[in-house]
Coordinates of C-alpha atoms in Angstrom, one line a residue:
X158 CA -6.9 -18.1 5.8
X159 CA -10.6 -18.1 7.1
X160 CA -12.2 -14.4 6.5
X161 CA -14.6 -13.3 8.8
X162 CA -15.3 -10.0 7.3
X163 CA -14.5 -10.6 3.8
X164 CA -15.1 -12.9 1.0
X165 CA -12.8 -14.2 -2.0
X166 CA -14.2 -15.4 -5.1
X167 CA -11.8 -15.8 -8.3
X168 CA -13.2 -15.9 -12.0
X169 CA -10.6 -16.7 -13.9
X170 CA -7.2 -14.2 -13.7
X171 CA -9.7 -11.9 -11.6
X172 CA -10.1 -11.9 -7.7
X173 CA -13.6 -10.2 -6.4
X174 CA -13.3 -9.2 -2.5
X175 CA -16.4 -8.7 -1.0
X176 CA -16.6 -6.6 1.9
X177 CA -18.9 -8.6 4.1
X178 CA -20.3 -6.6 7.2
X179 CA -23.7 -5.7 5.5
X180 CA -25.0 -5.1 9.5
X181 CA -23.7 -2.2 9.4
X182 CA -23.2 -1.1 5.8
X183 CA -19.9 -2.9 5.2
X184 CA -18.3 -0.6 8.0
X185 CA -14.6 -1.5 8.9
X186 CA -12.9 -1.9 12.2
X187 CA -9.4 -3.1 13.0
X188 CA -9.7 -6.6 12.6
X189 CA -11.7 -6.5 9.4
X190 CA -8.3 -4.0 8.2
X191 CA -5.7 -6.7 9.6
X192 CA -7.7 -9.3 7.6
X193 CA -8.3 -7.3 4.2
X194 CA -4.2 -6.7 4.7
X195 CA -4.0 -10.2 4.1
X196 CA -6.2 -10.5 1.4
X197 CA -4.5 -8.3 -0.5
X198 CA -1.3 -9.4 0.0
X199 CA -2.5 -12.6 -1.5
X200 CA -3.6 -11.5 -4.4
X201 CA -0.6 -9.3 -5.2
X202 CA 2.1 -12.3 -4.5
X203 CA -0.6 -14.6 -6.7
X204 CA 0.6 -14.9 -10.6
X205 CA -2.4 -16.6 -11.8
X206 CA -4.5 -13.1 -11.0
X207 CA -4.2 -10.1 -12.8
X208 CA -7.1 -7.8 -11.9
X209 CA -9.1 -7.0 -8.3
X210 CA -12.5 -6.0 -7.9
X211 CA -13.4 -4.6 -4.5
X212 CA -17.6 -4.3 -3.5
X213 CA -19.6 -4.8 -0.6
X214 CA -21.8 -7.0 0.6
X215 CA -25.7 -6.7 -0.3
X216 CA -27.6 -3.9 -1.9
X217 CA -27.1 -0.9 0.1
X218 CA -23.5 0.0 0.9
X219 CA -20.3 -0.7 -0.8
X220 CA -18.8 0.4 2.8
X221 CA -19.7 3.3 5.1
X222 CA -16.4 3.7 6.2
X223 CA -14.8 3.3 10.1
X224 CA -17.3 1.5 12.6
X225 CA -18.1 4.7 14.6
X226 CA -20.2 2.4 16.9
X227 CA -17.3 -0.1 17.5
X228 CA -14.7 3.7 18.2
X229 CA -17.5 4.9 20.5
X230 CA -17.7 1.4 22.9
X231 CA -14.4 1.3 23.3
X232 CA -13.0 -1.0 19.9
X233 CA -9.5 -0.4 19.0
X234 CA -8.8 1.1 16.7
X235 CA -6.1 1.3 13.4
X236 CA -4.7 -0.9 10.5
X237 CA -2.0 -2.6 9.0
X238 CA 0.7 -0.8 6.7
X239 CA -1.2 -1.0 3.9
X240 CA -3.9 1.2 5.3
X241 CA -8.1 1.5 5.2
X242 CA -9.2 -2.2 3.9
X243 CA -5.9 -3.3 3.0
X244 CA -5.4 -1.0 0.0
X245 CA -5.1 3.1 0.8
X246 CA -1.3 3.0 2.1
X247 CA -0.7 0.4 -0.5
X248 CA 1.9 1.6 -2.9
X249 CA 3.5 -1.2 -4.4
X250 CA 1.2 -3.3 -6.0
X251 CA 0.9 -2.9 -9.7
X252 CA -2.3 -5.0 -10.3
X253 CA -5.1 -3.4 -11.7
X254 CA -8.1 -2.6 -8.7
X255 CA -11.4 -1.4 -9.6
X256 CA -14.0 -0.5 -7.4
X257 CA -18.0 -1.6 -7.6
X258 CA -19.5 0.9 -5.8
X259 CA -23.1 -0.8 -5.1
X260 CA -24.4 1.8 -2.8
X261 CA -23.0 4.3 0.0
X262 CA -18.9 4.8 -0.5
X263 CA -18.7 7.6 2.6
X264 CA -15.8 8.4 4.3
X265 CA -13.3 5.3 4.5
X266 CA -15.4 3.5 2.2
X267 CA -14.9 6.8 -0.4
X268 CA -11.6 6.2 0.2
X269 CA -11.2 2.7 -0.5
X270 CA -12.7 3.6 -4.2
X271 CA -10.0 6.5 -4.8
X272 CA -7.4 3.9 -4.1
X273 CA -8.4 1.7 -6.4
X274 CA -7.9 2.1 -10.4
X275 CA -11.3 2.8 -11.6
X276 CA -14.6 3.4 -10.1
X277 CA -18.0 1.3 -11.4
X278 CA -20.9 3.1 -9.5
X279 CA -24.3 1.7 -9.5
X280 CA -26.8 4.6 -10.0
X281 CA -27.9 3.9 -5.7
X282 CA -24.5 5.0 -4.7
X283 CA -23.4 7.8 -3.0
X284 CA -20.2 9.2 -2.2
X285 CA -18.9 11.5 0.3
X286 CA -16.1 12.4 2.9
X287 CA -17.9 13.4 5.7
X288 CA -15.4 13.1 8.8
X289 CA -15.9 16.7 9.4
X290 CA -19.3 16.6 10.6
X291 CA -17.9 13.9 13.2
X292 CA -14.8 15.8 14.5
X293 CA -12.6 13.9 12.2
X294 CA -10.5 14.2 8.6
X295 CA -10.2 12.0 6.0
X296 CA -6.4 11.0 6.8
X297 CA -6.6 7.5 4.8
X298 CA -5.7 9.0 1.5
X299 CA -9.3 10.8 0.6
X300 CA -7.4 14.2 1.8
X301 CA -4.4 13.6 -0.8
X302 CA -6.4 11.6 -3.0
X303 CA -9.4 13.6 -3.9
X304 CA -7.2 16.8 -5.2
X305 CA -5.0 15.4 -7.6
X306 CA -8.0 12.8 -9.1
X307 CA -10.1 15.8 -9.5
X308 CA -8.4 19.5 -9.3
X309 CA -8.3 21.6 -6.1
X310 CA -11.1 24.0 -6.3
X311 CA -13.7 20.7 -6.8
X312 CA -12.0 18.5 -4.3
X313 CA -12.2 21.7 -1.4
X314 CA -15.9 22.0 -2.7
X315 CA -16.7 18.6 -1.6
X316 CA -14.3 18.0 1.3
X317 CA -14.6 21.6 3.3
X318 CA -19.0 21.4 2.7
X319 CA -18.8 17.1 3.4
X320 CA -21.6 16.8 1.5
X321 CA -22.9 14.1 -0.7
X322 CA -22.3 13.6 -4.2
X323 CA -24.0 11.3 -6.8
X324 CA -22.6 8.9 -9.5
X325 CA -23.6 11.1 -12.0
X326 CA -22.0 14.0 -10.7
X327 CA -18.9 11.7 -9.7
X328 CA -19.0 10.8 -13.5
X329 CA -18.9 14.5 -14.5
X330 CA -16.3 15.1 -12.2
X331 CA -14.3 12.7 -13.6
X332 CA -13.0 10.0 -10.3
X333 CA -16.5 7.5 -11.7
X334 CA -15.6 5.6 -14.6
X335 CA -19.2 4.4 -15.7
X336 CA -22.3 4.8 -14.1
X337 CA -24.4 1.7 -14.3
X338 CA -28.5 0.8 -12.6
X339 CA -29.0 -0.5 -9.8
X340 CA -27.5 -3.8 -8.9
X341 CA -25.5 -4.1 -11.9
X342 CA -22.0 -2.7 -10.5
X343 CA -20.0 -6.1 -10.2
X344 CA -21.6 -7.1 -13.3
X345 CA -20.0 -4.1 -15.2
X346 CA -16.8 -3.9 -13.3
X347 CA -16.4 -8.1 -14.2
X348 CA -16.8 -6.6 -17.7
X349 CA -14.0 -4.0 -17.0
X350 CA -11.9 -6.5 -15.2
X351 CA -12.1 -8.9 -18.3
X352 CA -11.1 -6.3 -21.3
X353 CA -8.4 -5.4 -19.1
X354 CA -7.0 -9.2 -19.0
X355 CA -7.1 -9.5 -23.2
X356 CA -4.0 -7.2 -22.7
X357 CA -0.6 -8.8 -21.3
X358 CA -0.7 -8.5 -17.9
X359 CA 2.9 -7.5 -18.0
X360 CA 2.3 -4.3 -20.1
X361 CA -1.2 -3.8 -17.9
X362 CA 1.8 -3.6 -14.7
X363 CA 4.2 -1.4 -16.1
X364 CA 1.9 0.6 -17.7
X365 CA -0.2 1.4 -14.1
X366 CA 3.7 1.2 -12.1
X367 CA 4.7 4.2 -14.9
X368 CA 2.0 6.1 -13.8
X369 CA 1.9 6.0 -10.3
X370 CA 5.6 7.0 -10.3
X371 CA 5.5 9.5 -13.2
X372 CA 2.8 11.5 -11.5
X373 CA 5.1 11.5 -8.2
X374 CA 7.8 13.2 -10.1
X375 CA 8.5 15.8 -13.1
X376 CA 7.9 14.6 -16.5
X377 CA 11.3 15.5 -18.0
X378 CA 12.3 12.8 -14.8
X379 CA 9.4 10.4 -15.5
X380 CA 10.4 9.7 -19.4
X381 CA 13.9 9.8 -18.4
X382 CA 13.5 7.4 -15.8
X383 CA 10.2 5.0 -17.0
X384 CA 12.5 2.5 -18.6
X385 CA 13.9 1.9 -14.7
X386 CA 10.9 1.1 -13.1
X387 CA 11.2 -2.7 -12.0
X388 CA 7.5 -3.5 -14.1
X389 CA 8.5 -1.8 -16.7
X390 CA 11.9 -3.6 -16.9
X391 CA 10.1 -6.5 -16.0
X392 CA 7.9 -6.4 -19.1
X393 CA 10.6 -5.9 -21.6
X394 CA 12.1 -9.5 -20.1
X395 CA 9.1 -11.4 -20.0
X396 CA 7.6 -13.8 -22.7
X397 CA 5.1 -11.8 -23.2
X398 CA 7.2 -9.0 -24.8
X399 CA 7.5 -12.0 -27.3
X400 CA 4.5 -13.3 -27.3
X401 CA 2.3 -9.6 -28.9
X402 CA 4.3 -8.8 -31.5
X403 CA 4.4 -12.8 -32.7
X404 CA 0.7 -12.9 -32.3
X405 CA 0.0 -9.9 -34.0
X406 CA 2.0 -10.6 -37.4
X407 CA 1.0 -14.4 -37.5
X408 CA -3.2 -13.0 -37.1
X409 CA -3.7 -15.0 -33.6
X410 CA -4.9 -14.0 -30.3
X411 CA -2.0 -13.9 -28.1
X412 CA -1.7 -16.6 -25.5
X413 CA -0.4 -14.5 -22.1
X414 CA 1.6 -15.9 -19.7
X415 CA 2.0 -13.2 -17.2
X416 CA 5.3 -13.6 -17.0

């Protein structure tokens, strides 16, 4: 597929997706949505990668959210089934995503990082859902998200004022993972993305899969059910169930398969 408004790179098990409209701060519009939907899709179906990391392109913006400019003169507007940039309506992909937030993150682009796993922020980053001051609401996931990453009482604090919010507060609020300098986002999330794949990538899956449903549900359901969910079942049938406990009592590093 030739990407216009993206790039790919892969490292190994991990895939890096650059959001690549540094013109205007790595804005999205309906195409660049329809093309990250694809992406995505890729790199879910893909065996050989385990972990995503999601930045943008150049040194200002990881992405300022939908192209307001491209709405105003007429641009269409909306996105696939999977959401904002591919990934805020997607559901069912039990791969690791982490965000490297390497400058503003506001509206959409906020909301790209709270669908992703963890959040890397460089220390130039700023983060904010500010749809109110433009007649809008942040209906691609920041509205649902936000509250339940963070408590009511903060999230209201920050979505009702739209005002902007630091790494370091981010950090204290608890949806930033680390807070790194300047330019050194991808670096640290690369660093993230490769402790992550030393674990089997089949426990990595059922472990984020048993999440993501326990938290939709009661816990007395979510233990009850866990040993249903299709990663989790998956795990217990792969080689790699095998493969740890082999590793461990013969002193080796275990040789993952993913499978």
């Amino acid at each position: 597929m030739a990407l216009q408004f993206s790039t790919v790179t892969r490292k190994g098990p991990i895939t890096i997706v650059t959001l690549s409209r540094p013109e205007v701060y790595n804005a999205l519009h309906t195409d660049a949505h329809h093309e990250l939907h694809e992406v995505f899709n890729e790199f879910a179906a893909d065996p050989e990668q385990w972990v995503a990391i999601v930045t943008g392109a150049g040194d200002k913006a990881f992405c300022a959210g939908n192209d307001l400019k491209w709405q105003a003169a007429g641009g269409k507007r909306g996105w696939n089934t999977s959401g904002f940039a591919g990934l805020t309506a997607r559901f069912d992909c039990d791969k690791p995503i982490i965000a490297a937030v390497n400058g503003v993150a506001m509206g959409g682009g906020f909301e790209i990082a709270l669908a992703c796993d963890l959040i890397i922020a460089a220390e130039n980053a700023t983060f904010a859902l500010p749809e109110p001051r433009v007649g809008l609401a942040a209906l691609a996931g920041g509205l649902q998200r936000l509250p339940r990453q963070i408590g009511m009482k903060r999230a209201m604090g920050m979505i009702l004022t739209a005002r902007h919010v630091k790494p370091q507060e981010g950090y204290e609020l608890g949806f930033v993972n680390e807070v790194v300098p300047q330019g050194e986002a991808l670096n640290a999330a690369l660093r993230w993305a490769e402790t992550i794949c030393q674990n089997s990538p089949m426990s990595i899956r059922a472990s984020k899969q048993a999440i993501q449903k326990g938290m939709a549900v009661s816990l007395e359901q979510a233990i009850t059910e866990q040993r249903e969910y299709p990663a989790v079942k998956a795990m217990a049938a792969s080689e790699d169930y095998v493969e740890g406990p082999k590793a461990f009592s013969e002193k080796r590093k275990p040789n993952w398969k993913g499978q």
